[in-house]
Amino acid sequence: MTLPTHRTLDPRDAPVLRWGILGAGGIAATMVTALLDGTSQQVVAVGSRDLERAKGFADRFGIARAHGSYEDLVADPEVDAVYVATPHSEHHANALLVIAAGKHVLVEKAFTRNAAEAREVLAAADAARVTCVEAMWSRFLPSYDVVRRSVEEGLLGELRLIEADHGQRLYPDGPARLARPELAGGALLDLGVYPIHLAAMLMPRIEHVSAVGTLTPLGVDEQESISLRDESGTVAALTACMSASTPTIASIAGTEARLELSGHFYRPSEIRLLDPAGRLLESWQPLEDEARLGLRYEAVEVARLVADGRRESPSLPWAETLRVMELMDRIRGQLGVVLPGEG
């Protein structure tokens, strides 16, 4: 019994797009680093609501043009595709702005605040005939393809249980946006989206969702425990927490074997294949420096889709992005989290 090989293509061999970066925060810097150091893609412009911030970001990375508004960025004729790197609360409006300009768009996870907003963005992309992808980077990593193939090819036997946790001590002393309802803060959209995406990738027909959790004084979710069950009887036990650190590991157990994804399961990480007695059969290791460059895979996926004239990724199709948003809507409903403007 051996682990399958991944089918992920070399990021440096992808067709080249000229990228604009919408937003100049930390995740934008991580993406630009991955593009410049790990691909042949070009980063030609950055846009921020603060021109000086955009200029500072551009100087830091050697980007040719800095724009003082998102409107100017998407109107830049040298930009082919835009990476949206703003808070969750802004994804819907920012993605629609990019699409209206006729540009392809990669939207940072969580895709939007809720499923209704996701439907609007995907409908606009469809009408404009542009490529649109959710930037859930884990889905495009070689490690996730090893996991996907292991389940699809029956290596684990009948899939029974998925366990994944994601806890980081980010509240109350971390990024202020996580505490603010108007910025769609909380653990679920920022952290819980990772274990949910992992489970959804392996459970195509989820029929039961149950969640309990704790809310902050301002009404966003501090933590949650989520149970999922699909039509086959597979169960997922998922947790997310933004006020305490957890092991951030995942286990995918079948009747014949199980996979263990080491700390930070959502990043390029070691995969261990174990038999029912817990004996190690094989392990898989990511390439050196993959964690620093991991965001490159989702970006070059967009580049390949554009070159092929396709609008959605087979690794994360629009229906799957929407399904995950619908799951998170159900979870937030059970937790009692309502964001401003949702009613």
Short mmCIF file of C-alpha atoms in Angstrom, two decimals:
data_model
loop_
_atom_site.label_atom_id
_atom_site.label_comp_id
_atom_site.label_asym_id
_atom_site.label_seq_id
_atom_site.Cartn_x
_atom_site.Cartn_y
_atom_site.Cartn_z
CA MET A 1 0.00 0.00 0.00
CA THR A 2 1.62 3.25 -1.16
CA LEU A 3 0.53 6.85 -1.49
CA PRO A 4 -0.39 8.06 -4.98
CA THR A 5 1.65 10.75 -6.70
CA HIS A 6 0.15 14.19 -7.07
CA ARG A 7 -0.92 15.57 -10.45
CA THR A 8 0.02 19.19 -9.77
CA LEU A 9 1.93 20.86 -12.58
CA ASP A 10 5.10 22.91 -12.16
CA PRO A 11 4.03 26.48 -11.28
CA ARG A 12 6.91 27.96 -13.28
CA ASP A 13 5.61 26.41 -16.50
CA ALA A 14 2.20 28.13 -16.43
CA PRO A 15 1.22 30.73 -19.05
CA VAL A 16 2.02 34.23 -17.84
CA LEU A 17 -0.60 36.71 -16.69
CA ARG A 18 -0.05 40.31 -15.70
CA TRP A 19 -1.43 40.57 -12.17
CA GLY A 20 -2.89 43.47 -10.27
CA ILE A 21 -3.10 43.21 -6.48
CA LEU A 22 -6.22 44.71 -4.90
CA GLY A 23 -5.29 45.48 -1.31
CA ALA A 24 -1.89 45.99 0.27
CA GLY A 25 -2.04 44.01 3.49
CA GLY A 26 -0.30 40.92 4.80
CA ILE A 27 -1.94 38.30 2.61
CA ALA A 28 -1.26 40.46 -0.45
CA ALA A 29 2.43 40.50 0.45
CA THR A 30 2.41 36.72 0.84
CA MET A 31 0.86 36.28 -2.59
CA VAL A 32 3.28 38.67 -4.30
CA THR A 33 6.22 36.86 -2.70
CA ALA A 34 4.89 33.53 -3.99
CA LEU A 35 4.37 34.94 -7.49
CA LEU A 36 7.76 36.64 -7.76
CA ASP A 37 9.85 33.91 -6.15
CA GLY A 38 7.95 30.81 -7.28
CA THR A 39 6.43 31.46 -10.71
CA SER A 40 6.95 33.21 -14.03
CA GLN A 41 3.89 35.42 -13.44
CA GLN A 42 4.20 39.21 -13.59
CA VAL A 43 2.94 41.57 -10.89
CA VAL A 44 2.45 44.88 -12.66
CA ALA A 45 0.24 46.95 -10.35
CA VAL A 46 -1.13 47.30 -6.84
CA GLY A 47 -4.14 49.27 -5.67
CA SER A 48 -5.09 50.60 -2.26
CA ARG A 49 -7.51 53.21 -0.96
CA ASP A 50 -4.40 54.96 0.36
CA LEU A 51 -2.02 55.96 -2.44
CA GLU A 52 0.97 56.23 -0.11
CA ARG A 53 0.34 52.72 1.15
CA ALA A 54 0.12 51.47 -2.42
CA LYS A 55 3.38 53.22 -3.27
CA GLY A 56 5.11 51.72 -0.26
CA PHE A 57 3.92 48.24 -1.21
CA ALA A 58 5.01 48.76 -4.82
CA ASP A 59 8.46 49.97 -3.75
CA ARG A 60 8.86 46.98 -1.44
CA PHE A 61 8.29 44.48 -4.25
CA GLY A 62 9.49 46.42 -7.29
CA ILE A 63 6.00 46.76 -8.77
CA ALA A 64 5.81 49.28 -11.59
CA ARG A 65 2.52 51.04 -10.84
CA ALA A 66 0.68 51.99 -7.65
CA HIS A 67 -2.94 53.13 -7.71
CA GLY A 68 -4.73 55.11 -5.03
CA SER A 69 -8.09 53.48 -5.65
CA TYR A 70 -9.44 50.07 -6.55
CA GLU A 71 -11.25 51.62 -9.50
CA ASP A 72 -7.96 52.83 -10.98
CA LEU A 73 -6.38 49.42 -10.46
CA VAL A 74 -9.07 47.47 -12.31
CA ALA A 75 -9.06 50.06 -15.11
CA ASP A 76 -5.31 49.64 -15.65
CA PRO A 77 -4.95 48.37 -19.24
CA GLU A 78 -1.77 46.47 -18.36
CA VAL A 79 -3.61 44.25 -15.85
CA ASP A 80 -4.99 40.89 -17.03
CA ALA A 81 -6.12 39.45 -13.70
CA VAL A 82 -6.69 40.77 -10.20
CA TYR A 83 -6.08 39.12 -6.83
CA VAL A 84 -8.60 40.41 -4.27
CA ALA A 85 -6.83 40.59 -0.88
CA THR A 86 -9.24 42.65 1.22
CA PRO A 87 -11.27 41.69 4.34
CA HIS A 88 -14.18 39.25 3.86
CA SER A 89 -16.69 42.08 4.09
CA GLU A 90 -15.29 43.64 0.90
CA HIS A 91 -14.90 40.56 -1.31
CA HIS A 92 -18.35 40.81 -2.88
CA ALA A 93 -18.06 44.46 -3.95
CA ASN A 94 -14.39 44.16 -4.94
CA ALA A 95 -14.93 41.05 -7.06
CA LEU A 96 -17.88 42.66 -8.83
CA LEU A 97 -15.71 45.71 -9.53
CA VAL A 98 -13.01 43.55 -11.12
CA ILE A 99 -15.52 41.58 -13.18
CA ALA A 100 -17.26 44.74 -14.40
CA ALA A 101 -13.88 45.88 -15.72
CA GLY A 102 -13.63 42.65 -17.74
CA LYS A 103 -10.70 41.30 -15.73
CA HIS A 104 -10.20 37.76 -14.44
CA VAL A 105 -10.35 37.48 -10.66
CA LEU A 106 -8.90 35.39 -7.85
CA VAL A 107 -10.85 36.14 -4.65
CA GLU A 108 -9.26 35.41 -1.28
CA LYS A 109 -11.10 32.95 0.94
CA ALA A 110 -13.68 32.99 2.35
CA PHE A 111 -15.08 33.85 -1.08
CA THR A 112 -17.76 36.20 0.26
CA ARG A 113 -19.65 36.74 3.53
CA ASN A 114 -22.50 34.45 2.55
CA ALA A 115 -23.95 32.33 -0.23
CA ALA A 116 -26.19 35.08 -1.59
CA GLU A 117 -23.18 37.29 -2.26
CA ALA A 118 -21.32 34.34 -3.80
CA ARG A 119 -24.18 33.70 -6.22
CA GLU A 120 -24.06 37.32 -7.38
CA VAL A 121 -20.31 37.22 -8.00
CA LEU A 122 -20.45 33.91 -9.87
CA ALA A 123 -23.42 35.05 -11.97
CA ALA A 124 -21.53 38.23 -12.90
CA ALA A 125 -18.42 36.24 -13.86
CA ASP A 126 -20.53 33.93 -15.97
CA ALA A 127 -22.22 36.83 -17.76
CA ALA A 128 -18.92 38.62 -18.34
CA ARG A 129 -17.23 35.38 -19.44
CA VAL A 130 -14.23 35.91 -17.18
CA THR A 131 -12.33 33.39 -15.06
CA CYS A 132 -13.22 33.53 -11.39
CA VAL A 133 -11.63 31.35 -8.68
CA GLU A 134 -11.85 31.26 -4.89
CA ALA A 135 -8.36 31.59 -3.43
CA MET A 136 -8.64 28.62 -1.09
CA TRP A 137 -4.97 27.81 -1.54
CA SER A 138 -5.10 24.41 0.16
CA ARG A 139 -7.27 22.98 -2.61
CA PHE A 140 -4.53 23.57 -5.18
CA LEU A 141 -1.56 22.23 -3.20
CA PRO A 142 0.19 19.00 -4.21
CA SER A 143 -0.47 17.60 -0.72
CA TYR A 144 -4.23 18.00 -1.14
CA ASP A 145 -4.08 16.17 -4.45
CA VAL A 146 -2.35 13.27 -2.70
CA VAL A 147 -5.22 13.24 -0.18
CA ARG A 148 -7.85 13.56 -2.90
CA ARG A 149 -6.40 10.71 -4.94
CA SER A 150 -5.98 8.48 -1.90
CA VAL A 151 -9.71 8.70 -1.21
CA GLU A 152 -10.86 8.60 -4.84
CA GLU A 153 -8.78 5.51 -5.60
CA GLY A 154 -9.95 3.63 -2.51
CA LEU A 155 -6.57 3.48 -0.80
CA LEU A 156 -8.20 4.04 2.59
CA GLY A 157 -11.06 1.64 1.98
CA GLU A 158 -14.50 3.03 2.84
CA LEU A 159 -14.16 6.58 4.17
CA ARG A 160 -15.60 6.84 7.70
CA LEU A 161 -14.25 9.77 9.71
CA ILE A 162 -12.59 13.13 8.99
CA GLU A 163 -11.20 15.16 11.88
CA ALA A 164 -9.61 18.60 11.54
CA ASP A 165 -9.01 21.52 13.87
CA HIS A 166 -7.82 25.05 13.28
CA GLY A 167 -7.14 27.23 16.28
CA GLN A 168 -4.91 30.28 16.45
CA ARG A 169 -4.67 32.81 19.27
CA LEU A 170 -5.72 35.83 17.24
CA TYR A 171 -8.38 37.30 19.53
CA PRO A 172 -8.65 39.63 21.35
CA ASP A 173 -5.09 40.87 20.80
CA GLY A 174 -4.69 40.04 17.12
CA PRO A 175 -6.01 41.69 13.94
CA ALA A 176 -8.82 44.08 14.86
CA ARG A 177 -10.92 42.98 11.87
CA LEU A 178 -11.54 39.57 13.47
CA ALA A 179 -13.56 41.17 16.28
CA ARG A 180 -15.65 43.46 14.07
CA PRO A 181 -18.99 42.29 12.64
CA GLU A 182 -18.94 44.99 9.95
CA LEU A 183 -15.71 43.43 8.61
CA ALA A 184 -17.21 39.92 8.74
CA GLY A 185 -14.94 38.91 11.58
CA GLY A 186 -15.02 35.72 13.61
CA ALA A 187 -13.34 32.33 13.56
CA LEU A 188 -15.50 30.64 10.94
CA LEU A 189 -14.76 32.70 7.82
CA ASP A 190 -11.09 33.10 8.69
CA LEU A 191 -10.13 29.74 10.23
CA GLY A 192 -13.07 27.34 10.12
CA VAL A 193 -13.23 27.62 6.35
CA TYR A 194 -10.11 25.41 6.16
CA PRO A 195 -11.42 22.28 7.90
CA ILE A 196 -14.78 22.78 6.16
CA HIS A 197 -13.13 22.88 2.74
CA LEU A 198 -11.13 19.75 3.54
CA ALA A 199 -14.27 17.88 4.59
CA ALA A 200 -16.28 19.16 1.64
CA MET A 201 -13.58 18.03 -0.79
CA LEU A 202 -13.98 14.46 0.48
CA MET A 203 -17.74 14.49 1.25
CA PRO A 204 -19.64 15.40 -1.93
CA ARG A 205 -23.16 14.89 -0.53
CA ILE A 206 -23.37 16.36 2.96
CA GLU A 207 -26.88 15.93 4.36
CA HIS A 208 -26.49 16.86 8.03
CA VAL A 209 -24.87 19.91 9.65
CA SER A 210 -24.73 20.60 13.38
CA ALA A 211 -22.76 23.32 15.18
CA VAL A 212 -22.29 24.78 18.63
CA GLY A 213 -20.00 27.60 19.61
CA THR A 214 -19.23 30.72 21.60
CA LEU A 215 -19.81 34.31 20.50
CA THR A 216 -17.84 37.43 21.41
CA PRO A 217 -19.52 40.44 23.05
CA LEU A 218 -19.88 42.03 19.60
CA GLY A 219 -21.60 38.94 18.22
CA VAL A 220 -19.00 37.27 16.00
CA ASP A 221 -18.04 33.65 16.59
CA GLU A 222 -15.06 33.07 18.85
CA GLN A 223 -15.08 29.31 18.36
CA GLU A 224 -17.21 26.48 17.02
CA SER A 225 -17.46 22.71 16.91
CA ILE A 226 -19.04 21.37 13.72
CA SER A 227 -20.38 17.92 12.88
CA LEU A 228 -21.11 16.87 9.30
CA ARG A 229 -22.53 13.65 7.87
CA ASP A 230 -22.93 12.68 4.23
CA GLU A 231 -25.21 10.21 2.48
CA SER A 232 -22.64 7.43 2.71
CA GLY A 233 -22.44 7.71 6.50
CA THR A 234 -19.06 9.42 6.58
CA VAL A 235 -18.80 11.81 9.53
CA ALA A 236 -16.62 14.89 9.98
CA ALA A 237 -15.69 16.44 13.33
CA LEU A 238 -14.32 19.95 12.79
CA THR A 239 -13.35 22.77 15.14
CA ALA A 240 -12.19 26.36 14.82
CA CYS A 241 -11.08 28.81 17.48
CA MET A 242 -9.53 32.28 17.31
CA SER A 243 -8.77 32.66 21.04
CA ALA A 244 -6.55 29.60 21.61
CA SER A 245 -3.92 27.66 19.68
CA THR A 246 -4.67 24.06 18.74
CA PRO A 247 -2.57 21.36 17.01
CA THR A 248 -4.10 22.24 13.59
CA ILE A 249 -3.88 18.64 12.43
CA ALA A 250 -6.19 16.48 10.34
CA SER A 251 -6.97 12.78 10.17
CA ILE A 252 -8.82 11.03 7.34
CA ALA A 253 -9.77 7.51 8.37
CA GLY A 254 -11.13 4.67 6.28
CA THR A 255 -11.80 1.02 6.91
CA GLU A 256 -8.41 -0.04 5.50
CA ALA A 257 -6.04 2.83 6.39
CA ARG A 258 -5.87 6.44 7.47
CA LEU A 259 -4.02 9.58 6.56
CA GLU A 260 -2.58 12.00 9.08
CA LEU A 261 -1.72 15.55 8.05
CA SER A 262 0.79 17.07 10.44
CA GLY A 263 0.61 20.48 12.12
CA HIS A 264 -0.93 23.20 9.95
CA PHE A 265 -2.76 20.61 7.84
CA TYR A 266 -4.01 23.30 5.47
CA ARG A 267 -0.45 24.23 4.46
CA PRO A 268 2.08 22.12 2.54
CA SER A 269 2.68 19.49 5.21
CA GLU A 270 3.74 15.92 5.80
CA ILE A 271 1.20 13.19 5.02
CA ARG A 272 1.47 9.89 6.89
CA LEU A 273 -0.26 6.72 5.71
CA LEU A 274 -1.00 4.29 8.53
CA ASP A 275 -2.63 0.88 8.66
CA PRO A 276 -5.54 0.08 11.06
CA ALA A 277 -3.03 -0.90 13.76
CA GLY A 278 -1.36 2.52 13.55
CA ARG A 279 1.78 1.27 11.81
CA LEU A 280 3.39 3.76 9.45
CA LEU A 281 3.28 2.50 5.86
CA GLU A 282 4.62 5.54 4.01
CA SER A 283 5.04 9.28 4.38
CA TRP A 284 5.00 12.12 1.87
CA GLN A 285 6.93 15.37 2.26
CA PRO A 286 6.38 18.70 0.48
CA LEU A 287 9.19 20.41 -1.35
CA GLU A 288 11.45 22.69 0.64
CA ASP A 289 10.10 26.25 0.92
CA GLU A 290 6.61 25.19 -0.22
CA ALA A 291 4.92 26.84 2.75
CA ARG A 292 6.37 30.24 1.83
CA LEU A 293 5.41 29.84 -1.82
CA GLY A 294 2.17 27.88 -1.44
CA LEU A 295 -0.15 30.61 -2.73
CA ARG A 296 1.42 30.32 -6.15
CA TYR A 297 -0.59 27.21 -7.07
CA GLU A 298 -3.96 28.97 -7.03
CA ALA A 299 -2.60 31.85 -9.09
CA VAL A 300 -1.08 29.68 -11.81
CA GLU A 301 -4.34 27.71 -11.90
CA VAL A 302 -6.03 30.95 -12.95
CA ALA A 303 -3.33 31.53 -15.57
CA ARG A 304 -3.88 28.07 -17.06
CA LEU A 305 -7.66 28.47 -17.05
CA VAL A 306 -7.42 31.81 -18.84
CA ALA A 307 -5.09 30.34 -21.47
CA ASP A 308 -7.52 27.46 -22.01
CA GLY A 309 -10.57 29.72 -22.19
CA ARG A 310 -12.14 28.21 -19.07
CA ARG A 311 -13.92 30.18 -16.36
CA GLU A 312 -13.83 27.82 -13.38
CA SER A 313 -11.34 25.38 -11.94
CA PRO A 314 -11.96 21.62 -11.83
CA SER A 315 -10.08 21.60 -8.52
CA LEU A 316 -12.52 24.11 -7.03
CA PRO A 317 -15.53 24.63 -9.34
CA TRP A 318 -18.09 27.34 -8.74
CA ALA A 319 -20.65 24.87 -7.43
CA GLU A 320 -18.18 23.78 -4.76
CA THR A 321 -17.38 27.34 -3.69
CA LEU A 322 -21.12 27.95 -3.41
CA ARG A 323 -21.68 24.70 -1.49
CA VAL A 324 -19.06 25.66 1.10
CA MET A 325 -20.62 29.12 1.49
CA GLU A 326 -24.03 27.49 1.99
CA LEU A 327 -22.56 25.18 4.64
CA MET A 328 -21.08 28.15 6.48
CA ASP A 329 -24.41 29.99 6.26
CA ARG A 330 -26.07 27.02 7.96
CA ILE A 331 -23.37 26.92 10.62
CA ARG A 332 -23.60 30.66 11.33
CA GLY A 333 -27.38 30.31 11.53
CA GLN A 334 -27.05 27.66 14.22
CA LEU A 335 -24.51 29.77 16.10
CA GLY A 336 -26.69 32.87 15.90
CA VAL A 337 -24.20 35.02 14.00
CA VAL A 338 -25.80 37.66 11.78
CA LEU A 339 -23.53 40.16 10.03
CA PRO A 340 -24.57 43.77 9.36
CA GLY A 341 -26.91 44.04 6.39
CA GLU A 342 -27.80 40.35 6.31
CA GLY A 343 -31.17 40.79 8.08
#
